[in-house]
Coordinates of C-alpha atoms and ligand atoms in Angstrom, one line a residue:
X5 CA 4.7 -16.6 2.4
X6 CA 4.0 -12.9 3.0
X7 CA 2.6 -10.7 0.2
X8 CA 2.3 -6.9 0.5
X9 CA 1.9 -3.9 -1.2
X10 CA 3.1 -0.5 0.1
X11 CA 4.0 2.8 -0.9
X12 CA 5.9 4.1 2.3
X13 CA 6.9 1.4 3.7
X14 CA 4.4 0.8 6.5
X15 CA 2.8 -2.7 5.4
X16 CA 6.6 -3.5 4.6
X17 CA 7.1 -2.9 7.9
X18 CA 4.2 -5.1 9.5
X19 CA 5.0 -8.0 6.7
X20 CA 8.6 -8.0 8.1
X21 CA 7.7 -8.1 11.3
X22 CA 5.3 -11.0 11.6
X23 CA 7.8 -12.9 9.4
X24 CA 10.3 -12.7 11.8
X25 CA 7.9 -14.7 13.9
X26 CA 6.3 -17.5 11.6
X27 CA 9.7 -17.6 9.0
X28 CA 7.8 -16.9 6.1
X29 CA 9.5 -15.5 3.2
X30 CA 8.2 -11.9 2.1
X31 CA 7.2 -10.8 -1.3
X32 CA 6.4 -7.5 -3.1
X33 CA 2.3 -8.5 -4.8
X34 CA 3.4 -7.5 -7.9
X35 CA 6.1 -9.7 -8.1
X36 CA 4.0 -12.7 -5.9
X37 CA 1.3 -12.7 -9.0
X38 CA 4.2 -13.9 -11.4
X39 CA 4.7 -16.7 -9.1
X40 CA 2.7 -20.3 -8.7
X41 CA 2.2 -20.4 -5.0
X42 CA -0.1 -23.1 -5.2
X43 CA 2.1 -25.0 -2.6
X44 CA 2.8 -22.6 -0.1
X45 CA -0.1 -23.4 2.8
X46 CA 0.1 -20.7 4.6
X47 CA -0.4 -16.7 2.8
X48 CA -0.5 -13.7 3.9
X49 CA -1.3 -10.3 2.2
X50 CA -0.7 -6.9 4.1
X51 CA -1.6 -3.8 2.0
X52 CA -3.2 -0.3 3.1
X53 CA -6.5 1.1 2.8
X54 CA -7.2 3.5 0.6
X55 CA -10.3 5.7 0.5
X56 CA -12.3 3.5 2.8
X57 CA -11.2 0.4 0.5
X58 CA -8.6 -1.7 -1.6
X59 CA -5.9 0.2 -3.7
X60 CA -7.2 -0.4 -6.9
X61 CA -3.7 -2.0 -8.0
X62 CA -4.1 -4.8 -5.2
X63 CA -7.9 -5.3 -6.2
X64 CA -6.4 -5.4 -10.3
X65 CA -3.4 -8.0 -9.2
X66 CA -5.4 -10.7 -6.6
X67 CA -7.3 -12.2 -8.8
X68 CA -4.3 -13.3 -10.5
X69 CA -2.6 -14.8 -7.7
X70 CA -2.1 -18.6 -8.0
X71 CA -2.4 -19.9 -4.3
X72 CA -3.9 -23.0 -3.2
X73 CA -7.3 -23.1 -2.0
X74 CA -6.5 -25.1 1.1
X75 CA -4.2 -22.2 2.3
X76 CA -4.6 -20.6 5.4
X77 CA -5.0 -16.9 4.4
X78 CA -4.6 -14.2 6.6
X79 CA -5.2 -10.2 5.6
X80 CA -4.1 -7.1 7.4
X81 CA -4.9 -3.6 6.6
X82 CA -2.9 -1.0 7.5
X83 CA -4.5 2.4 7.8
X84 CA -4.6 5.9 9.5
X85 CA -8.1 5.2 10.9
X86 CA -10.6 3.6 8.8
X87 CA -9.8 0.1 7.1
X88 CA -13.4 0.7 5.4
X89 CA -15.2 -2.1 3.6
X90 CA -11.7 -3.3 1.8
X91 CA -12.2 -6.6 4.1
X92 CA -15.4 -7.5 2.4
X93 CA -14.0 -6.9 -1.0
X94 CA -11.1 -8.5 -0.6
X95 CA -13.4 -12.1 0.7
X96 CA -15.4 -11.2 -2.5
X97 CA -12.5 -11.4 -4.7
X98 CA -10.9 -14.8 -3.1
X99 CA -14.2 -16.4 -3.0
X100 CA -14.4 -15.8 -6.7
X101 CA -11.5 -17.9 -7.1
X102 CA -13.2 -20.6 -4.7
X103 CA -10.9 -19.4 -1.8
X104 CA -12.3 -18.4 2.2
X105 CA -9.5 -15.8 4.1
X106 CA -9.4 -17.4 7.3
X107 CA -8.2 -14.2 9.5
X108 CA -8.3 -10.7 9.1
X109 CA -7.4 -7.6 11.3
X110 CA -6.3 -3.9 10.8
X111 CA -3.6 -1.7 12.5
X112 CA -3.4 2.4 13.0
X113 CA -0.1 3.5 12.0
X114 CA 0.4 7.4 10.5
X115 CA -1.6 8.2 7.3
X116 CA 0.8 8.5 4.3
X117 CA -2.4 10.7 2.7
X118 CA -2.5 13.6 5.6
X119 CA 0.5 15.3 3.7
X120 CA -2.1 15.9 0.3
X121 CA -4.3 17.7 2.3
X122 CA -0.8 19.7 4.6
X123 CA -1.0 17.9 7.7
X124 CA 2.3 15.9 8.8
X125 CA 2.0 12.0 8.9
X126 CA 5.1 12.5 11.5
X127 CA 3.1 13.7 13.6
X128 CA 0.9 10.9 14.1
X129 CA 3.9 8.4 15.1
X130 CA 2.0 8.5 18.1
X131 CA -0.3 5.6 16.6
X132 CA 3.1 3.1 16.9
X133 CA 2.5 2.9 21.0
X134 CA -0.6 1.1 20.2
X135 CA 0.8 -0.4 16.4
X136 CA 3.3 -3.0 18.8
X137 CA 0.3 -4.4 20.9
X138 CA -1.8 -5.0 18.2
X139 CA 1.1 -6.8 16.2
X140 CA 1.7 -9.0 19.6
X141 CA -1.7 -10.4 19.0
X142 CA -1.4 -10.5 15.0
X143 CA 1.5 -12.7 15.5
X144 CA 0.2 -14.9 18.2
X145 CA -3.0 -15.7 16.1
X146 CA -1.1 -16.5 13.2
X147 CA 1.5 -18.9 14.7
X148 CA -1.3 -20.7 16.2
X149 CA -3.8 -20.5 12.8
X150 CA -6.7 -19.1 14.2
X151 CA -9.9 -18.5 12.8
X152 CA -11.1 -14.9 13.8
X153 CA -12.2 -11.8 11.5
X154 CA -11.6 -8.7 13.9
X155 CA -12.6 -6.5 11.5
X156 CA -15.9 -6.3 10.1
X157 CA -16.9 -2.6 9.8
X158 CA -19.4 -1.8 6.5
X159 CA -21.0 1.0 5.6
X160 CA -22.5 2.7 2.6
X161 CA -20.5 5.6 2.4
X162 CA -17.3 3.1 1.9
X163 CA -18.9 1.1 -0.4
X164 CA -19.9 4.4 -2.6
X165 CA -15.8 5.3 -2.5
X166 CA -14.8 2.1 -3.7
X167 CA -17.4 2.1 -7.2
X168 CA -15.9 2.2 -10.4
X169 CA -16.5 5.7 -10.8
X170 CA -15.1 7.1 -7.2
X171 CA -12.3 5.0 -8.2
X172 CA -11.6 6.7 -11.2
X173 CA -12.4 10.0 -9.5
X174 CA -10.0 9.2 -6.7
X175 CA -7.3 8.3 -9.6
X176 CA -7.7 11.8 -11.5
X177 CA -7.9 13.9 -8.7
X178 CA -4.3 12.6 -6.2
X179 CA -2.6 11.3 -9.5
X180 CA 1.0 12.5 -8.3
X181 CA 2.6 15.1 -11.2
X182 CA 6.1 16.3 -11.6
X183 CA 7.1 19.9 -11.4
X184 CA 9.8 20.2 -14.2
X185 CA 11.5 23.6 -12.6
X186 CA 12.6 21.7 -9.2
X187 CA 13.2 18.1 -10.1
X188 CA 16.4 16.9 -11.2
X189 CA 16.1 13.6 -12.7
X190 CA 17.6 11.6 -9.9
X191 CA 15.0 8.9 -10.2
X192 CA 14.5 8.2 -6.8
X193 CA 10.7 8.2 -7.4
X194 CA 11.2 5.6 -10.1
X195 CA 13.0 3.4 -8.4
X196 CA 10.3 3.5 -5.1
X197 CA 7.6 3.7 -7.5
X198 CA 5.4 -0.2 -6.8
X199 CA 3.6 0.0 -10.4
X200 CA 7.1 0.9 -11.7
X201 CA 5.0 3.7 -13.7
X202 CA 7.7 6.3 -13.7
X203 CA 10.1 6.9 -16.3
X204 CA 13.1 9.0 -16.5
X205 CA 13.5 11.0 -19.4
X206 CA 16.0 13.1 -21.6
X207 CA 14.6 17.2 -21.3
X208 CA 13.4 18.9 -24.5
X209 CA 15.1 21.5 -23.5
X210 CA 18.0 20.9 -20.6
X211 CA 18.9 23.2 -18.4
X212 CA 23.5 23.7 -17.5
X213 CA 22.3 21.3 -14.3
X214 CA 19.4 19.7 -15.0
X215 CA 19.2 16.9 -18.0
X216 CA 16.7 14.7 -17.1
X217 CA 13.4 14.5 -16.0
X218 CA 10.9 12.1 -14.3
X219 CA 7.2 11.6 -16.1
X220 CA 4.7 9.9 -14.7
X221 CA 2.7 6.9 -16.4
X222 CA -0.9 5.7 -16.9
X223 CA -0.5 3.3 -14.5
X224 CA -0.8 5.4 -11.3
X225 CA -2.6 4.0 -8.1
X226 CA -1.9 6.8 -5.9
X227 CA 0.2 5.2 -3.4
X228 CA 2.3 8.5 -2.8
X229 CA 5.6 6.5 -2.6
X230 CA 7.2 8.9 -5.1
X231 CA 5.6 11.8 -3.3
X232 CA 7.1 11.1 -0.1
X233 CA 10.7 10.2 -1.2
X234 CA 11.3 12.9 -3.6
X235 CA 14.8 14.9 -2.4
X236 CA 13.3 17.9 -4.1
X237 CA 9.4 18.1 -3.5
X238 CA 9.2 18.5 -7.1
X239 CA 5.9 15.7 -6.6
X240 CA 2.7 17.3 -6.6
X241 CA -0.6 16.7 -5.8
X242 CA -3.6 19.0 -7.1
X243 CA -1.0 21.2 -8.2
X244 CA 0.2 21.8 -4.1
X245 CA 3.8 20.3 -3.6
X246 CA 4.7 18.5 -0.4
X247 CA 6.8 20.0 2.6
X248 CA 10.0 18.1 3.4
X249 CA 9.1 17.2 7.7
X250 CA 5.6 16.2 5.9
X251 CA 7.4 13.1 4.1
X252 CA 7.4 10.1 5.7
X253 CA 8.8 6.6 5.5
X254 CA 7.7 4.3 8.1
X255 CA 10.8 4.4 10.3
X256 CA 12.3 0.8 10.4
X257 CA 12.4 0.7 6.2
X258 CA 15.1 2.1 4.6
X259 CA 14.7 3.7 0.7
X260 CA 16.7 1.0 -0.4
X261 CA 14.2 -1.2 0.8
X262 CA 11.2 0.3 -0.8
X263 CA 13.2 0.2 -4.3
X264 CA 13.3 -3.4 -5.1
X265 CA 13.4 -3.7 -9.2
X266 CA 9.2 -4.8 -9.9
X267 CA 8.3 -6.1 -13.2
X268 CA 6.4 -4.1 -15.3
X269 CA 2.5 -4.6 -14.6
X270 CA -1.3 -4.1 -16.0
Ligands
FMN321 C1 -4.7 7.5 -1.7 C2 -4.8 7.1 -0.2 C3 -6.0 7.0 0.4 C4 -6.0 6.6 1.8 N1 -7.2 6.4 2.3 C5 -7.3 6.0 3.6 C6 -8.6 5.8 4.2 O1 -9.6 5.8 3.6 N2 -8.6 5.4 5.5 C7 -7.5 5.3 6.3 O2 -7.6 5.1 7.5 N3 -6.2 5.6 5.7 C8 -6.1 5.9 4.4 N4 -4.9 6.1 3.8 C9 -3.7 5.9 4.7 C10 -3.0 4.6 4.4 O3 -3.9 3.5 4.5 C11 -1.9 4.3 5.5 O4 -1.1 5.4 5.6 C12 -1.1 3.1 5.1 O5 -0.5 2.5 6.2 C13 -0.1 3.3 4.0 O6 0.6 2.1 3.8 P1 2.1 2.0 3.2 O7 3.0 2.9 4.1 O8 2.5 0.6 3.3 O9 2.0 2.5 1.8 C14 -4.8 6.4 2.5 C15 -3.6 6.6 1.9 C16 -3.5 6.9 0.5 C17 -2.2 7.1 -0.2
SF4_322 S1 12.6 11.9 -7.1 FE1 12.0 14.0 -7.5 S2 13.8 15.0 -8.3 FE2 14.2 12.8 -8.4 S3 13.5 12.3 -10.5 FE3 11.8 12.0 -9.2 S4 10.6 13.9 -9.3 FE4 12.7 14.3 -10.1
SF4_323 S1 3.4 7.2 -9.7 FE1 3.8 7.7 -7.5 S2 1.8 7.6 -6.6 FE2 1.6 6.6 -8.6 S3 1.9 4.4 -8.2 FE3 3.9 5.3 -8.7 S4 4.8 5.9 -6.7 FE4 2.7 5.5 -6.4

């Protein structure tokens, strides 16, 4: 079994892809954590780094995971550069529940972020010449169940970005909003939305065109899904909307993939 989490698409992508290999099934987290897994014996769990660590929806939702604790558990993090110290709080959480990750490795693929701060993830689709090599080995090492961590970077500066209060920080400050003048209530951004945190609304006042409108919830963990797959930009960050070439979808997953009905979490 293959757990993930992803926003656009690229640990989707890398999940996929090793299944093909080892014939596990694939799961969404949020939707694994409603499940006893407690017989599958081998899990995996691909999600990205954020801010030198774990998005703070995959730290909230493994701890409630019911796997065995004679699994063989592999992790990979996906990330534009820096996996950060999310490897060493992801073995702090599964020891807590009396469980030891037996592999771990990260893979470079274009940052989903870059567009917040107006540089073009599609321009860095440079990183999949490399993404296909590293995968080759991923896959080899997990057929055979080895025992390797390749991936053991710490430092301070990560561990101050993943305290409570950088958390929080990080939250408030790229929490996605929705300009009401340019979206059209197509909910598109609901449907790709992992935390399923976006609702569709009737307008106070609708426009001849325009009824409804998207709102976004409480529940945000700044994956930038909606971001990146709104038709109109209308999703801002910091007040600065996105550019159209700066959206990005990894390019083997489809919308359709990335819109799987979630249950409602946290
Ligand atoms: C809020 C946020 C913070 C991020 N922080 C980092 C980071 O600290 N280091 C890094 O290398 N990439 C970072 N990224 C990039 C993602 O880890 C990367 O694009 C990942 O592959 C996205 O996976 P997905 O397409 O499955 O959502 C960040 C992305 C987001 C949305
Ligand atoms: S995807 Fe964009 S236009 Fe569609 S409902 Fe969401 S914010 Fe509005
Ligand atoms: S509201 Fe947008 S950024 Fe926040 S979790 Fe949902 S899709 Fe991700």
């Amino acid at each position: 079994m293959i757990l993930y989490f992803s926003g656009t698409g690229n640990c989707l992508a890398v999940a996929r892809q090793i299944a093909k290999f080892t014939n596990d099934q694939v799961m969404p987290l949020t939707e694994a954590v409603r499940q006893d897994l407690t017989s599958e014996r081998r899990i995996g769990l691909i999600y990205p780094s954020y801010d030198f660590n774990m998005p703070p929806a995959v730290r909230n939702l493994v701890p409630q995971l019911k796997i065995s604790t004679n699994a063989y558990i592999f992790i990979i993090i996906t990330c534009g550069a820096q996996a950060g110290n999310s490897i060493w709080t992801i073995r702090r959480l599964l020891r807590e529940k009396g469980i030891e990750m037996a592999y771990s490795h990260k893979i470079r693929v274009p940052d989903n972020s870059a567009i917040v701060f107006g540089r073009n993830p599609n321009d860095q689709k440079w990183k999949f010449e490399r993404f296909s090599k590293r995968l080759d080995t991923i896959i080899a090492d997990v057929q055979a169940e080895h025992k390797a961590h390749h991936y053991a970077w710490w430092s301070p500066l990560a561990w101050f970005m993943g305290t409570k209060r950088m958390e929080q920080w990080m939250l408030r400050t790229f929490r996605p909003a929705v300009n009401e003048t340019k979206c059209i209530g197509c909910g598109i951004c609901s449907g790709v939305c992992p935390m399923r945190n976006i609702t569709i609304t009737d307008r106070e006042k609708p426009t001849a065109t325009n009824v409804q409108l998207a709102a976004v919830g409480p529940h945000c963990t700044v994956c930038l899904a909606c971001l990146h797959a709104c038709p109109q930009q209308a999703i801002e960050v910091g007040a600065k909307s996105s550019v159209k070439a700066h959206q990005y979808r990894h390019p083997d997953i489809k919308l359709k993939d990335l819109s799987r009905p979630h249950p409602q979490l946290l």
